[in-house]
Amino acid sequence: MALISSKGFYGLSAMYELSLIKTDKPTQIKDISKRASIPQNYLEQLLVVLKRAGLITSVRGAHGGYFLARSANDIMIKDIFIALEGDLSVVDMDIQNPVLKMFYDKSNKKLKEIFNIPLSKLDEYEEILRGQINYII
């Protein structure tokens, strides 16, 4: 059972790709789709939600595309998931048993803490990966 759906997975992938762009030009949807391996039609739907949540902005026209609305340091991964998934929780139901309610409340809090890191933190994983590749070679 996955806690994050394909919506969250693809949304984070798209946001990560946008965070890697270091130009002042907007990135076209076809380029994001290709880099993140996301079907373009599905990506369009996700970008609408991310824009509505204030995480990205867009520029219309032939040379239009998408930008992060803020620095990758200021966008939390949990905010991306919450925008796309609705909330981050282990269980989404009314729990009557007080012991289980306490357990799930604590689990939900920890889950939000895990993803309460900036999008820019993913760069550290890339650095680790590069280090492993350089070590192997």
Backbone as JSON Lines, residues from 0, in Angstrom:
{"i":0,"aa":"M","n":[0.83,-1.18,0.0],"ca":[0.0,0.0,0.0],"c":[0.88,1.25,0.0]}
{"i":1,"aa":"A","n":[0.74,2.03,-1.0],"ca":[1.52,3.26,-1.11],"c":[0.79,4.4,-0.41]}
{"i":2,"aa":"L","n":[1.53,5.22,0.29],"ca":[0.95,6.38,0.95],"c":[0.87,7.57,0.0]}
{"i":3,"aa":"I","n":[1.75,7.59,-0.99],"ca":[1.77,8.66,-1.98],"c":[1.31,8.07,-3.31]}
{"i":4,"aa":"S","n":[0.32,8.68,-3.91],"ca":[-0.2,8.18,-5.18],"c":[0.69,8.62,-6.34]}
{"i":5,"aa":"S","n":[0.31,8.2,-7.54],"ca":[1.05,8.63,-8.73],"c":[0.98,10.15,-8.89]}
{"i":6,"aa":"K","n":[-0.12,10.74,-8.42],"ca":[-0.25,12.2,-8.48],"c":[0.88,12.87,-7.7]}
{"i":7,"aa":"G","n":[1.08,12.42,-6.48],"ca":[2.14,12.98,-5.65],"c":[3.51,12.69,-6.21]}
{"i":8,"aa":"F","n":[3.71,11.46,-6.66],"ca":[4.99,11.05,-7.23],"c":[5.35,11.89,-8.45]}
{"i":9,"aa":"Y","n":[4.41,12.0,-9.39],"ca":[4.67,12.77,-10.6],"c":[4.78,14.27,-10.31]}
{"i":10,"aa":"G","n":[3.97,14.74,-9.37],"ca":[4.04,16.16,-9.01],"c":[5.38,16.54,-8.43]}
{"i":11,"aa":"L","n":[5.9,15.7,-7.53],"ca":[7.22,15.97,-6.96],"c":[8.29,15.86,-8.05]}
{"i":12,"aa":"S","n":[8.15,14.91,-8.95],"ca":[9.1,14.78,-10.05],"c":[9.13,16.03,-10.92]}
{"i":13,"aa":"A","n":[7.96,16.56,-11.23],"ca":[7.88,17.78,-12.05],"c":[8.48,18.97,-11.31]}
{"i":14,"aa":"M","n":[8.16,19.09,-10.04],"ca":[8.7,20.2,-9.24],"c":[10.22,20.1,-9.13]}
{"i":15,"aa":"Y","n":[10.72,18.89,-8.97],"ca":[12.18,18.7,-8.89],"c":[12.82,19.12,-10.2]}
{"i":16,"aa":"E","n":[12.25,18.72,-11.31],"ca":[12.8,19.12,-12.61],"c":[12.79,20.64,-12.77]}
{"i":17,"aa":"L","n":[11.74,21.29,-12.34],"ca":[11.69,22.76,-12.4],"c":[12.75,23.38,-11.49]}
{"i":18,"aa":"S","n":[13.03,22.73,-10.37],"ca":[14.04,23.27,-9.45],"c":[15.45,23.18,-10.04]}
{"i":19,"aa":"L","n":[15.65,22.27,-10.97],"ca":[16.97,22.11,-11.59],"c":[17.25,23.14,-12.67]}
{"i":20,"aa":"I","n":[16.22,23.79,-13.17],"ca":[16.37,24.78,-14.23],"c":[16.98,26.04,-13.63]}
{"i":21,"aa":"K","n":[18.09,26.46,-14.19],"ca":[18.81,27.62,-13.64],"c":[18.8,28.81,-14.59]}
{"i":22,"aa":"T","n":[17.78,28.89,-15.44],"ca":[17.67,30.04,-16.35],"c":[16.47,30.89,-15.93]}
{"i":23,"aa":"D","n":[16.39,32.06,-16.54],"ca":[15.24,32.92,-16.27],"c":[14.13,32.72,-17.3]}
{"i":24,"aa":"K","n":[14.31,31.72,-18.17],"ca":[13.29,31.41,-19.17],"c":[12.32,30.37,-18.6]}
{"i":25,"aa":"P","n":[11.05,30.49,-18.95],"ca":[10.1,29.47,-18.48],"c":[10.36,28.14,-19.18]}
{"i":26,"aa":"T","n":[10.04,27.06,-18.5],"ca":[10.25,25.72,-19.04],"c":[8.93,25.23,-19.63]}
{"i":27,"aa":"Q","n":[8.98,24.79,-20.87],"ca":[7.77,24.33,-21.54],"c":[7.35,22.97,-21.01]}
{"i":28,"aa":"I","n":[6.06,22.74,-21.07],"ca":[5.49,21.52,-20.51],"c":[6.06,20.27,-21.19]}
{"i":29,"aa":"K","n":[6.33,20.35,-22.48],"ca":[6.89,19.19,-23.18],"c":[8.27,18.83,-22.64]}
{"i":30,"aa":"D","n":[9.04,19.84,-22.23],"ca":[10.37,19.58,-21.68],"c":[10.29,18.97,-20.28]}
{"i":31,"aa":"I","n":[9.36,19.49,-19.47],"ca":[9.17,18.91,-18.13],"c":[8.71,17.47,-18.27]}
{"i":32,"aa":"S","n":[7.77,17.25,-19.17],"ca":[7.23,15.91,-19.4],"c":[8.32,14.93,-19.79]}
{"i":33,"aa":"K","n":[9.17,15.35,-20.69],"ca":[10.25,14.48,-21.17],"c":[11.27,14.2,-20.06]}
{"i":34,"aa":"R","n":[11.71,15.24,-19.37],"ca":[12.73,15.08,-18.33],"c":[12.24,14.24,-17.16]}
{"i":35,"aa":"A","n":[10.97,14.42,-16.79],"ca":[10.44,13.71,-15.62],"c":[9.71,12.42,-15.99]}
{"i":36,"aa":"S","n":[9.65,12.11,-17.28],"ca":[8.94,10.9,-17.76],"c":[7.49,10.87,-17.28]}
{"i":37,"aa":"I","n":[6.8,11.97,-17.51],"ca":[5.4,12.08,-17.13],"c":[4.59,12.3,-18.41]}
{"i":38,"aa":"P","n":[3.52,11.54,-18.61],"ca":[2.67,11.81,-19.78],"c":[2.21,13.26,-19.77]}
{"i":39,"aa":"Q","n":[2.34,13.92,-20.91],"ca":[2.08,15.36,-20.98],"c":[0.66,15.72,-20.58]}
{"i":40,"aa":"N","n":[-0.34,14.93,-20.99],"ca":[-1.73,15.24,-20.62],"c":[-1.93,15.2,-19.11]}
{"i":41,"aa":"Y","n":[-1.3,14.21,-18.46],"ca":[-1.41,14.08,-17.01],"c":[-0.67,15.23,-16.32]}
{"i":42,"aa":"L","n":[0.49,15.57,-16.86],"ca":[1.29,16.66,-16.3],"c":[0.51,17.97,-16.34]}
{"i":43,"aa":"E","n":[-0.21,18.22,-17.42],"ca":[-1.0,19.44,-17.53],"c":[-1.98,19.56,-16.37]}
{"i":44,"aa":"Q","n":[-2.62,18.46,-16.02],"ca":[-3.58,18.45,-14.91],"c":[-2.87,18.75,-13.59]}
{"i":45,"aa":"L","n":[-1.71,18.16,-13.39],"ca":[-0.96,18.38,-12.15],"c":[-0.49,19.83,-12.03]}
{"i":46,"aa":"L","n":[-0.03,20.39,-13.13],"ca":[0.47,21.76,-13.11],"c":[-0.63,22.77,-12.78]}
{"i":47,"aa":"V","n":[-1.85,22.49,-13.2],"ca":[-2.97,23.36,-12.85],"c":[-3.15,23.37,-11.34]}
{"i":48,"aa":"V","n":[-3.09,22.21,-10.71],"ca":[-3.25,22.11,-9.25],"c":[-2.09,22.79,-8.54]}
{"i":49,"aa":"L","n":[-0.87,22.56,-9.01],"ca":[0.31,23.17,-8.39],"c":[0.29,24.69,-8.53]}
{"i":50,"aa":"K","n":[-0.21,25.17,-9.65],"ca":[-0.33,26.62,-9.85],"c":[-1.38,27.19,-8.91]}
{"i":51,"aa":"R","n":[-2.52,26.52,-8.8],"ca":[-3.58,26.97,-7.9],"c":[-3.09,27.02,-6.45]}
{"i":52,"aa":"A","n":[-2.17,26.12,-6.11],"ca":[-1.62,26.08,-4.75],"c":[-0.52,27.12,-4.54]}
{"i":53,"aa":"G","n":[-0.16,27.84,-5.6],"ca":[0.85,28.89,-5.48],"c":[2.28,28.36,-5.48]}
{"i":54,"aa":"L","n":[2.48,27.15,-5.97],"ca":[3.82,26.55,-5.98],"c":[4.57,26.81,-7.29]}
{"i":55,"aa":"I","n":[3.81,27.05,-8.35],"ca":[4.42,27.38,-9.65],"c":[3.67,28.56,-10.25]}
{"i":56,"aa":"T","n":[4.31,29.19,-11.22],"ca":[3.67,30.23,-12.01],"c":[3.86,29.87,-13.48]}
{"i":57,"aa":"S","n":[3.09,30.51,-14.32],"ca":[3.21,30.21,-15.74],"c":[3.23,31.49,-16.55]}
{"i":58,"aa":"V","n":[3.79,31.36,-17.75],"ca":[3.82,32.44,-18.72],"c":[3.18,31.88,-19.98]}
{"i":59,"aa":"R","n":[2.23,32.61,-20.52],"ca":[1.52,32.15,-21.72],"c":[2.28,32.57,-22.97]}
{"i":60,"aa":"G","n":[1.94,31.91,-24.06],"ca":[2.49,32.3,-25.35],"c":[3.45,31.27,-25.91]}
{"i":61,"aa":"A","n":[3.97,31.6,-27.09],"ca":[4.84,30.68,-27.81],"c":[6.11,30.35,-27.03]}
{"i":62,"aa":"H","n":[6.59,31.29,-26.28],"ca":[7.81,31.07,-25.48],"c":[7.47,30.95,-24.0]}
{"i":63,"aa":"G","n":[6.23,30.58,-23.74],"ca":[5.77,30.46,-22.36],"c":[6.19,29.15,-21.73]}
{"i":64,"aa":"G","n":[5.78,28.98,-20.5],"ca":[6.1,27.77,-19.77],"c":[5.9,27.99,-18.28]}
{"i":65,"aa":"Y","n":[6.66,27.25,-17.49],"ca":[6.46,27.24,-16.05],"c":[7.74,27.56,-15.29]}
{"i":66,"aa":"F","n":[7.55,28.16,-14.12],"ca":[8.61,28.47,-13.16],"c":[8.15,28.01,-11.78]}
{"i":67,"aa":"L","n":[9.1,27.81,-10.89],"ca":[8.73,27.69,-9.49],"c":[8.26,29.06,-9.03]}
{"i":68,"aa":"A","n":[7.25,29.13,-8.21],"ca":[6.73,30.41,-7.74],"c":[7.66,31.04,-6.71]}
{"i":69,"aa":"R","n":[8.43,30.21,-6.03],"ca":[9.39,30.67,-5.03],"c":[10.66,29.85,-5.18]}
{"i":70,"aa":"S","n":[11.64,30.21,-4.45],"ca":[12.89,29.46,-4.42],"c":[12.62,28.02,-3.96]}
{"i":71,"aa":"A","n":[13.41,27.08,-4.46],"ca":[13.3,25.68,-4.03],"c":[13.58,25.54,-2.54]}
{"i":72,"aa":"N","n":[14.28,26.51,-1.96],"ca":[14.51,26.51,-0.5],"c":[13.24,26.83,0.27]}
{"i":73,"aa":"D","n":[12.3,27.5,-0.39],"ca":[11.08,27.95,0.28],"c":[9.86,27.09,-0.02]}
{"i":74,"aa":"I","n":[10.03,26.05,-0.81],"ca":[8.93,25.14,-1.12],"c":[9.18,23.82,-0.41]}
{"i":75,"aa":"M","n":[8.28,23.47,0.49],"ca":[8.42,22.23,1.24],"c":[7.81,21.07,0.45]}
{"i":76,"aa":"I","n":[8.46,19.93,0.52],"ca":[7.96,18.75,-0.18],"c":[6.55,18.41,0.31]}
{"i":77,"aa":"K","n":[6.32,18.56,1.61],"ca":[4.98,18.25,2.15],"c":[3.93,19.14,1.5]}
{"i":78,"aa":"D","n":[4.27,20.38,1.16],"ca":[3.3,21.28,0.53],"c":[2.92,20.81,-0.87]}
{"i":79,"aa":"I","n":[3.87,20.21,-1.56],"ca":[3.6,19.65,-2.89],"c":[2.63,18.49,-2.75]}
{"i":80,"aa":"F","n":[2.94,17.57,-1.81],"ca":[2.07,16.42,-1.6],"c":[0.68,16.84,-1.12]}
{"i":81,"aa":"I","n":[0.61,17.79,-0.22],"ca":[-0.68,18.23,0.3],"c":[-1.5,18.88,-0.81]}
{"i":82,"aa":"A","n":[-0.86,19.66,-1.67],"ca":[-1.57,20.29,-2.79],"c":[-2.17,19.24,-3.72]}
{"i":83,"aa":"L","n":[-1.43,18.17,-3.95],"ca":[-1.87,17.16,-4.91],"c":[-2.7,16.03,-4.29]}
{"i":84,"aa":"E","n":[-2.37,15.66,-3.06],"ca":[-3.03,14.52,-2.42],"c":[-4.19,14.96,-1.53]}
{"i":85,"aa":"G","n":[-4.23,16.24,-1.17],"ca":[-5.27,16.72,-0.28],"c":[-4.78,16.79,1.16]}
{"i":86,"aa":"D","n":[-4.01,15.82,1.59],"ca":[-3.43,15.8,2.93],"c":[-2.44,14.65,2.96]}
{"i":87,"aa":"L","n":[-1.62,14.67,3.96],"ca":[-0.69,13.56,4.2],"c":[-1.15,12.83,5.44]}
{"i":88,"aa":"S","n":[-1.61,11.62,5.27],"ca":[-2.02,10.86,6.44],"c":[-1.92,9.37,6.16]}
{"i":89,"aa":"V","n":[-1.68,8.64,7.22],"ca":[-1.58,7.19,7.14],"c":[-2.98,6.61,6.98]}
{"i":90,"aa":"V","n":[-3.92,7.15,7.73],"ca":[-5.31,6.69,7.7],"c":[-6.2,7.92,7.56]}
{"i":91,"aa":"D","n":[-7.19,7.8,6.7],"ca":[-8.11,8.91,6.48],"c":[-9.53,8.46,6.84]}
{"i":92,"aa":"M","n":[-9.75,8.27,8.14],"ca":[-11.08,7.88,8.6],"c":[-11.24,8.26,10.06]}
{"i":93,"aa":"D","n":[-12.46,8.26,10.51],"ca":[-12.75,8.58,11.91],"c":[-12.43,7.35,12.76]}
{"i":94,"aa":"I","n":[-11.5,7.51,13.68],"ca":[-11.05,6.39,14.51],"c":[-11.67,6.53,15.89]}
{"i":95,"aa":"Q","n":[-12.41,5.52,16.29],"ca":[-13.12,5.55,17.56],"c":[-12.26,5.08,18.74]}
{"i":96,"aa":"N","n":[-11.4,4.12,18.5],"ca":[-10.56,3.58,19.57],"c":[-9.52,4.61,19.96]}
{"i":97,"aa":"P","n":[-9.49,5.07,21.23],"ca":[-8.57,6.13,21.63],"c":[-7.09,5.74,21.51]}
{"i":98,"aa":"V","n":[-6.77,4.49,21.74],"ca":[-5.39,4.04,21.61],"c":[-4.95,4.11,20.14]}
{"i":99,"aa":"L","n":[-5.78,3.59,19.26],"ca":[-5.46,3.62,17.84],"c":[-5.48,5.05,17.31]}
{"i":100,"aa":"K","n":[-6.39,5.87,17.8],"ca":[-6.43,7.27,17.38],"c":[-5.13,7.97,17.75]}
{"i":101,"aa":"M","n":[-4.65,7.73,18.95],"ca":[-3.39,8.34,19.4],"c":[-2.23,7.84,18.53]}
{"i":102,"aa":"F","n":[-2.22,6.55,18.23],"ca":[-1.18,5.96,17.39],"c":[-1.18,6.6,15.99]}
{"i":103,"aa":"Y","n":[-2.35,6.67,15.37],"ca":[-2.43,7.23,14.02],"c":[-2.16,8.73,14.0]}
{"i":104,"aa":"D","n":[-2.6,9.44,15.02],"ca":[-2.29,10.88,15.1],"c":[-0.78,11.1,15.16]}
{"i":105,"aa":"K","n":[-0.11,10.3,15.97],"ca":[1.35,10.4,16.08],"c":[2.02,10.02,14.76]}
{"i":106,"aa":"S","n":[1.51,8.99,14.12],"ca":[2.06,8.56,12.82],"c":[1.88,9.64,11.77]}
{"i":107,"aa":"N","n":[0.71,10.27,11.74],"ca":[0.45,11.34,10.77],"c":[1.38,12.53,11.01]}
{"i":108,"aa":"K","n":[1.61,12.85,12.27],"ca":[2.51,13.96,12.6],"c":[3.93,13.65,12.12]}
{"i":109,"aa":"K","n":[4.39,12.43,12.36],"ca":[5.74,12.04,11.92],"c":[5.85,12.05,10.4]}
{"i":110,"aa":"L","n":[4.8,11.62,9.73],"ca":[4.81,11.62,8.27],"c":[4.99,13.04,7.74]}
{"i":111,"aa":"K","n":[4.29,13.99,8.33],"ca":[4.43,15.38,7.9],"c":[5.82,15.92,8.21]}
{"i":112,"aa":"E","n":[6.4,15.47,9.32],"ca":[7.76,15.9,9.67],"c":[8.78,15.36,8.66]}
{"i":113,"aa":"I","n":[8.58,14.13,8.2],"ca":[9.49,13.52,7.23],"c":[9.55,14.36,5.96]}
{"i":114,"aa":"F","n":[8.39,14.83,5.5],"ca":[8.32,15.58,4.24],"c":[8.41,17.08,4.44]}
{"i":115,"aa":"N","n":[8.69,17.52,5.65],"ca":[8.82,18.95,5.92],"c":[10.26,19.39,5.65]}
{"i":116,"aa":"I","n":[10.69,19.15,4.44],"ca":[12.03,19.56,4.01],"c":[11.88,20.33,2.7]}
{"i":117,"aa":"P","n":[12.79,21.24,2.45],"ca":[12.67,22.03,1.22],"c":[12.98,21.19,-0.02]}
{"i":118,"aa":"L","n":[12.37,21.57,-1.1],"ca":[12.6,20.93,-2.39],"c":[14.09,20.92,-2.73]}
{"i":119,"aa":"S","n":[14.79,21.96,-2.35],"ca":[16.23,22.06,-2.65],"c":[17.04,20.95,-1.97]}
{"i":120,"aa":"K","n":[16.5,20.34,-0.93],"ca":[17.2,19.28,-0.2],"c":[17.43,18.05,-1.09]}
{"i":121,"aa":"L","n":[16.63,17.9,-2.13],"ca":[16.81,16.78,-3.05],"c":[18.16,16.85,-3.76]}
{"i":122,"aa":"D","n":[18.74,18.05,-3.85],"ca":[20.07,18.19,-4.45],"c":[21.11,17.37,-3.69]}
{"i":123,"aa":"E","n":[20.93,17.21,-2.39],"ca":[21.87,16.42,-1.6],"c":[21.88,14.96,-2.05]}
{"i":124,"aa":"Y","n":[20.72,14.44,-2.44],"ca":[20.66,13.08,-2.93],"c":[21.39,12.94,-4.26]}
{"i":125,"aa":"E","n":[21.3,13.98,-5.08],"ca":[22.03,13.97,-6.35],"c":[23.53,13.97,-6.09]}
{"i":126,"aa":"E","n":[23.97,14.76,-5.12],"ca":[25.39,14.8,-4.77],"c":[25.87,13.44,-4.25]}
{"i":127,"aa":"I","n":[25.05,12.8,-3.44],"ca":[25.4,11.46,-2.94],"c":[25.5,10.49,-4.1]}
{"i":128,"aa":"L","n":[24.55,10.55,-5.01],"ca":[24.55,9.67,-6.17],"c":[25.79,9.9,-7.03]}
{"i":129,"aa":"R","n":[26.13,11.15,-7.25],"ca":[27.34,11.45,-8.03],"c":[28.57,10.91,-7.35]}
{"i":130,"aa":"G","n":[28.63,11.01,-6.04],"ca":[29.75,10.5,-5.28],"c":[29.89,8.99,-5.43]}
{"i":131,"aa":"Q","n":[28.77,8.29,-5.43],"ca":[28.79,6.85,-5.59],"c":[29.22,6.48,-7.0]}
{"i":132,"aa":"I","n":[28.75,7.22,-7.98],"ca":[29.13,6.93,-9.36],"c":[30.62,7.21,-9.54]}
{"i":133,"aa":"N","n":[31.1,8.32,-9.02],"ca":[32.52,8.62,-9.13],"c":[33.36,7.57,-8.39]}
{"i":134,"aa":"Y","n":[32.84,7.08,-7.29],"ca":[33.57,6.07,-6.53],"c":[33.66,4.78,-7.31]}
{"i":135,"aa":"I","n":[32.58,4.41,-7.98],"ca":[32.54,3.16,-8.75],"c":[33.47,3.27,-9.96]}
{"i":136,"aa":"I","n":[33.47,4.4,-10.62],"ca":[34.27,4.59,-11.81],"c":[35.69,4.78,-11.38]}
